[in-house]
Short mmCIF file of C-alpha atoms in Angstrom, two decimals:
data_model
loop_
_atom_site.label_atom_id
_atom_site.label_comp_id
_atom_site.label_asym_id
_atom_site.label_seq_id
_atom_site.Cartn_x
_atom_site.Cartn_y
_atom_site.Cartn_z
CA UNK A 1 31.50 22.56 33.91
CA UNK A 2 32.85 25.47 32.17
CA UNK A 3 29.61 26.83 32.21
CA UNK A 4 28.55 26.07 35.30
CA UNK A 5 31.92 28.07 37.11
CA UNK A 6 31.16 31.12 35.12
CA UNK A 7 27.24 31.43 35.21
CA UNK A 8 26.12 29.61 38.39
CA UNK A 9 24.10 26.87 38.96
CA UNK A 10 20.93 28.06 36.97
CA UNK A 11 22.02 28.75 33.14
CA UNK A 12 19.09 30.17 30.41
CA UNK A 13 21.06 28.79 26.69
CA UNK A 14 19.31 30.68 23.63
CA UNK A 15 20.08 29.21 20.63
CA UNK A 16 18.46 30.82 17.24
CA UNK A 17 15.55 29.32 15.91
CA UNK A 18 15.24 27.05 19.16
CA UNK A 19 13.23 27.30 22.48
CA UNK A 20 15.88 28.67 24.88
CA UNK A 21 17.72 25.31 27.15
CA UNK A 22 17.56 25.89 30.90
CA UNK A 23 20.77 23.84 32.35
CA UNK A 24 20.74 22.77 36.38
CA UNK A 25 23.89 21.99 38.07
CA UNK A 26 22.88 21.56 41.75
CA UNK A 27 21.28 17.93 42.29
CA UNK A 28 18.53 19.43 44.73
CA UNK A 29 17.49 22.24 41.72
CA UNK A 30 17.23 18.39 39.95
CA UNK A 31 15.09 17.65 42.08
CA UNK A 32 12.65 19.82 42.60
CA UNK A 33 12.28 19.78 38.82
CA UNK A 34 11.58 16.03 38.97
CA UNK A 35 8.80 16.38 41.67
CA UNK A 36 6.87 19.06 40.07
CA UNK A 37 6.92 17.11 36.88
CA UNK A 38 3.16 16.92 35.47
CA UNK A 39 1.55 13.95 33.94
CA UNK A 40 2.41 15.21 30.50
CA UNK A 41 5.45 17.35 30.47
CA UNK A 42 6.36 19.34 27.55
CA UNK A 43 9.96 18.83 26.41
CA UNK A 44 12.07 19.86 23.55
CA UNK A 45 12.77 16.27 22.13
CA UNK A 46 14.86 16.56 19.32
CA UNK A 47 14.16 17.95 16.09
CA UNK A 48 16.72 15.70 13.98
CA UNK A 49 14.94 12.67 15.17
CA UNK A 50 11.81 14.59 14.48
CA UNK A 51 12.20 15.15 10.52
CA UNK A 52 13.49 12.09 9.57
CA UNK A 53 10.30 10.04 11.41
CA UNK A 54 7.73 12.23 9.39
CA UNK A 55 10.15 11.57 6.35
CA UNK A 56 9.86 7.79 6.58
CA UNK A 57 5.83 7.12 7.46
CA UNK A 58 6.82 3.37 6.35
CA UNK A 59 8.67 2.39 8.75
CA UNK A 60 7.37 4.92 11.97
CA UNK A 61 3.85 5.12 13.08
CA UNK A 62 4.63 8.43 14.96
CA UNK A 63 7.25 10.65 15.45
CA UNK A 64 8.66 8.49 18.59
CA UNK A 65 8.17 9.17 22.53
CA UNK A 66 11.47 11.45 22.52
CA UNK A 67 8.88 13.68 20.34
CA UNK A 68 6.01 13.04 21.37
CA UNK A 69 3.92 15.69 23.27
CA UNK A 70 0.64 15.18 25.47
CA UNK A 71 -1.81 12.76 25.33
CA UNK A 72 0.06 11.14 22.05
CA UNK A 73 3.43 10.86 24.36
CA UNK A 74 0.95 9.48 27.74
CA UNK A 75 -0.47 7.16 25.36
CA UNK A 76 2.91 5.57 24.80
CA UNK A 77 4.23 6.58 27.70
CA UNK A 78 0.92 4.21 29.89
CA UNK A 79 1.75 1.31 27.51
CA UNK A 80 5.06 0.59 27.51
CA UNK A 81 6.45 2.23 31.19
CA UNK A 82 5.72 -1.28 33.28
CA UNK A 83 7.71 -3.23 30.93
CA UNK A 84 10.51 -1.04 30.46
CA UNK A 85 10.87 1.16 33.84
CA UNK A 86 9.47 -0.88 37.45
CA UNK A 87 11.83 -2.14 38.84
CA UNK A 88 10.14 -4.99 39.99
CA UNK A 89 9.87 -5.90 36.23
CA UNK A 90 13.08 -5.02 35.01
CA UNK A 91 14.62 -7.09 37.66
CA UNK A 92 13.65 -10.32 35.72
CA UNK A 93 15.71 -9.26 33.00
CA UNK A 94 19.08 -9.97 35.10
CA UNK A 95 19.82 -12.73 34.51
CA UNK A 96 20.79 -11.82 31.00
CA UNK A 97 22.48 -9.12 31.56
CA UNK A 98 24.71 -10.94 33.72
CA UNK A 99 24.96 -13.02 30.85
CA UNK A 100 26.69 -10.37 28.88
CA UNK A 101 28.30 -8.54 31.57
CA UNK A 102 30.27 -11.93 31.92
CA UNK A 103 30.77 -12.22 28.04
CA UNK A 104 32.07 -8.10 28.21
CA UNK A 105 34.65 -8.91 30.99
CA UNK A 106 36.18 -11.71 29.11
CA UNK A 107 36.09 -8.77 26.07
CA UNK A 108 38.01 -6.18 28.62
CA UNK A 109 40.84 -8.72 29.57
CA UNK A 110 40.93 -10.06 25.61
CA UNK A 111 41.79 -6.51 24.49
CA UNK A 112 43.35 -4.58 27.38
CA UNK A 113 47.10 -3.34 27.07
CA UNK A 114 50.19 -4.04 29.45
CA UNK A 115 49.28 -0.78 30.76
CA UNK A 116 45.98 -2.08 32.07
CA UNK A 117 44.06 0.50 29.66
CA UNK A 118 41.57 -0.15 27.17
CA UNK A 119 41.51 1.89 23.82
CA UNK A 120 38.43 3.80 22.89
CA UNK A 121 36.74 2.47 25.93
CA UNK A 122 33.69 4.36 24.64
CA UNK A 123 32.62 1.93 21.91
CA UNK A 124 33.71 -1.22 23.68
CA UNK A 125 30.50 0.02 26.19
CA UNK A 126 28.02 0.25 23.21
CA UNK A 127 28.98 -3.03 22.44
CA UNK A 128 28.24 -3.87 25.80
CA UNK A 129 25.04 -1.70 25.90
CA UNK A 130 23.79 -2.94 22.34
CA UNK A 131 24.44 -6.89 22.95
CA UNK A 132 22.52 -6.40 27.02
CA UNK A 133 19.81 -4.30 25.18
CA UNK A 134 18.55 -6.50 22.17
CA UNK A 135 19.03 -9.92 24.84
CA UNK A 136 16.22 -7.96 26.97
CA UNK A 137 14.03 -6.63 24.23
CA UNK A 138 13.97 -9.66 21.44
CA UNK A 139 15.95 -12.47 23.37
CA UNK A 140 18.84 -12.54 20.63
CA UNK A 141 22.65 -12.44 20.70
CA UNK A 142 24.04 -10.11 17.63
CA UNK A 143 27.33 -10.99 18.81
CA UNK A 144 28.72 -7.41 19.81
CA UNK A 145 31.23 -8.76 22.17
CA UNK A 146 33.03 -11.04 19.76
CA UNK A 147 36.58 -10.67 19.40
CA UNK A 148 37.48 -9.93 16.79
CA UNK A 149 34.15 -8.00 15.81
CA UNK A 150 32.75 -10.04 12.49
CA UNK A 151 32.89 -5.99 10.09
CA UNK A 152 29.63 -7.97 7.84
CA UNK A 153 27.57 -8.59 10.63
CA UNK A 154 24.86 -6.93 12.21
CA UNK A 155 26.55 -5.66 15.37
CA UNK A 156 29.08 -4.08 13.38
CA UNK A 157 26.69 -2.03 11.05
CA UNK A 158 24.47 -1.40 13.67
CA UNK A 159 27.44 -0.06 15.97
CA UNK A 160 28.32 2.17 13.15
CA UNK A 161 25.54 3.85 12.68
CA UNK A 162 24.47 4.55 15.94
CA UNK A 163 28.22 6.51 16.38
CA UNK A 164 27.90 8.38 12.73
CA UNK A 165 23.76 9.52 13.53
CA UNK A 166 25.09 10.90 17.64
CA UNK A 167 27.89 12.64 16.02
CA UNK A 168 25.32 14.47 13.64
CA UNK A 169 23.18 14.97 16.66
CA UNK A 170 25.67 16.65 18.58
CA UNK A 171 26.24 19.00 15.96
CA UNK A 172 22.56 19.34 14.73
CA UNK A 173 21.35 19.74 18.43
CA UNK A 174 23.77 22.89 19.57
CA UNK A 175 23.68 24.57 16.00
CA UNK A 176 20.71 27.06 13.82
CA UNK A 177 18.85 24.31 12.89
CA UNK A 178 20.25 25.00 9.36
CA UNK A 179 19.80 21.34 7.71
CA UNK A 180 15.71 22.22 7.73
CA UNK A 181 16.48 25.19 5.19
CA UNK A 182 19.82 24.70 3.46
CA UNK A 183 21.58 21.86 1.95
CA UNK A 184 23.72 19.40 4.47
CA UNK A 185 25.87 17.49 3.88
CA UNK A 186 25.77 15.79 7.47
CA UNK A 187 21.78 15.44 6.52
CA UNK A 188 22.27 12.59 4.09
CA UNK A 189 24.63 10.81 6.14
CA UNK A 190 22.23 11.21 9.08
CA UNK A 191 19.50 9.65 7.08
CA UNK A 192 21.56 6.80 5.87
CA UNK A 193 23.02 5.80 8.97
CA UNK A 194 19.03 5.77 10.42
CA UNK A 195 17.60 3.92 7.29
CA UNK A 196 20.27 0.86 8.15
CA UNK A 197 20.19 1.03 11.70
CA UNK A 198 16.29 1.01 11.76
CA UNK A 199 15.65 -1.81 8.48
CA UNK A 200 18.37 -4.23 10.72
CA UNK A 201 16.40 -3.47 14.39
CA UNK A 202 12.71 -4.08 12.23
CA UNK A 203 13.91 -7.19 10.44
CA UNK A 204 15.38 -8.57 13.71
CA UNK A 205 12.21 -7.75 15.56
CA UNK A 206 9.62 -8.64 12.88
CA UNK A 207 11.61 -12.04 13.03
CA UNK A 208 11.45 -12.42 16.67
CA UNK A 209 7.71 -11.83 16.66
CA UNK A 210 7.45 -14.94 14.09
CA UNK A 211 9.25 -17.00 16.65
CA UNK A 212 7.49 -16.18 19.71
CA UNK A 213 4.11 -16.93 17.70
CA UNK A 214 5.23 -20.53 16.47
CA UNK A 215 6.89 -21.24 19.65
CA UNK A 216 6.35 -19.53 22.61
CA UNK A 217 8.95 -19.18 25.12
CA UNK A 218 8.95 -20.98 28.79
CA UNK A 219 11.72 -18.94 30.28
CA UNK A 220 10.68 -14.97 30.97
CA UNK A 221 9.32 -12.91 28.86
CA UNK A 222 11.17 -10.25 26.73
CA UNK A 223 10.25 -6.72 26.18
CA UNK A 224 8.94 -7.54 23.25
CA UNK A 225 6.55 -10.60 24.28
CA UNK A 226 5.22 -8.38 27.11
CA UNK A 227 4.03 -5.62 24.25
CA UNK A 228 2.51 -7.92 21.88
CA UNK A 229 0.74 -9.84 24.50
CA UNK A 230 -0.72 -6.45 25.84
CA UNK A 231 -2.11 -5.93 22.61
CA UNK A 232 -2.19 -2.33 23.62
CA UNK A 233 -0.52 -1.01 21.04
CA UNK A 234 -0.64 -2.39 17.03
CA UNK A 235 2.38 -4.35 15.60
CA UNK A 236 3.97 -0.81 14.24
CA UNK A 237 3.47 1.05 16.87
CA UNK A 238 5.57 -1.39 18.84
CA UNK A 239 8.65 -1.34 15.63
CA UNK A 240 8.19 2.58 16.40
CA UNK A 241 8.56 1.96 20.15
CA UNK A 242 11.33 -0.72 20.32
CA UNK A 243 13.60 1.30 17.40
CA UNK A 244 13.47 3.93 20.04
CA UNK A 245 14.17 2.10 23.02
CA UNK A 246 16.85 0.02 21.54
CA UNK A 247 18.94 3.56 20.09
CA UNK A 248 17.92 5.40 23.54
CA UNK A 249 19.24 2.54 25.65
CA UNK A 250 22.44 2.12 23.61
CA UNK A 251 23.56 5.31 24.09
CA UNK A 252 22.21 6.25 27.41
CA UNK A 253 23.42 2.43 29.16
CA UNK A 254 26.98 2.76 27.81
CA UNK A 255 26.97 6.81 29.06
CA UNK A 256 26.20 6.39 32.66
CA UNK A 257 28.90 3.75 33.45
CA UNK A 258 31.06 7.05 33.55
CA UNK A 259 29.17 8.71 36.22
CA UNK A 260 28.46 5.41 37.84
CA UNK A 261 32.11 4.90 38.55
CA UNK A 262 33.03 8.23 39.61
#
């Protein structure tokens, strides 16, 4: 906001050795944006994620749709969007995330003070986000909203890491890009926290495929079904996608609740 009162509502951010940021304050400049938007838009993704996906060709099959430019993003882009974005189809997936929004209110009165508050709010919504997210895409519980939070679990590690790699972003994404020519130490911490969050998401997915195979399920389809029944996309494309789509909705999910409520 502090930029927006002293610059206006259209701001032009250079930032060395980056493509200059254009910020819009005014919801109908938003807009505009939005319905001009091409087939295949170019945008600046982020160049953190970026280096660590080429680093680790065993695990990624691509640099990962936040990256991806042109046909390479469409292409992943045409296969996954009616699974992930209609909201005729995401409307099925409801009823489980009523499921945990139930589980995260019993969570909120569990921990909340005399006062009424709730400390660090913040990560009690990732919880929230990560248990609703992984019920949609690979129809299994981590147990996020347990109370108390099992530390060996999971949840826990997973939680952790996703905090420690978006506090390295933040820095990483408003700075020189310096960790691309100079030591870091926030690099190797970046790259650890990925390697575990990523190795617990593909075990937990490669396991959910096995189960789906042996014993399909009668209830409705998860995220995950609908991809490998497509058979658009090969079995690690779809780890690429679904890593992605599990640390995107995380993150994103548990950050619009804010502007939701106000």
């Amino acid at each position: 906001m502090e930029m927006y009162r002293k610059y206006g509502p259209i701001v032009i951010e250079t930032l060395p050795g980056r493509y200059s940021l254009v910020h819009l304050f005014s919801g109908a400049d938003i807009q505009t944006l939005y319905e001009a938007e091409g087939k295949m838009p170019f945008r600046m993704g982020a160049t953190a994620f970026k280096d660590y996906r080429l680093s680790r060709p065993d695990l990624y099959t691509d640099v990962g749709i936040l990256n991806l430019q042109g046909k390479a993003w469409q292409k992943v882009r045409s296969c996954t969007q009616q699974h992930t974005m209609r909201v005729r189809t995401t409307m099925a997936y409801v009823p489980c995330f009523n499921t945990v929004a139930d589980d995260y209110l019993d969570l909120m009165e569990q921990l909340m003070h005399e006062d009424g508050r709730l400390r660090d709010c913040e990560l009690l919504l990732k919880r929230w986000a990560l248990e609703g997210v992984s019920l949609a895409s690979f129809d299994q519980r981590l147990g996020s909203l347990r109370n108390p939070l099992d530390t060996t679990s999971d949840a826990a590690a997973m939680l952790n890491d996703m905090v420690i790699a978006f506090r390295c972003m933040q820095k990483f994404g408003y700075r020189f890009p310096y960790f691309r020519h100079l030591p870091s130490l926030l690099w190797p911490r970046f790259v650890e926290a990925m390697n575990d969050f990523m190795t617990r998401v593909y075990r937990r997915i490669e396991a959910a495929a096995e189960r789906f195979e042996s014993s399909p399920e009668e209830h409705e389809p998860t995220i995950l079904q609908h991809f490998l029944a497509d058979k658009k996309m090969n079995f690690k494309e779809i780890l690429t996608f679904m890593g992605d789509f599990i640390l995107a909705g995380v993150d994103t999910a548990s950050g619009l609740i804010f502007p939701t409520y106000n």
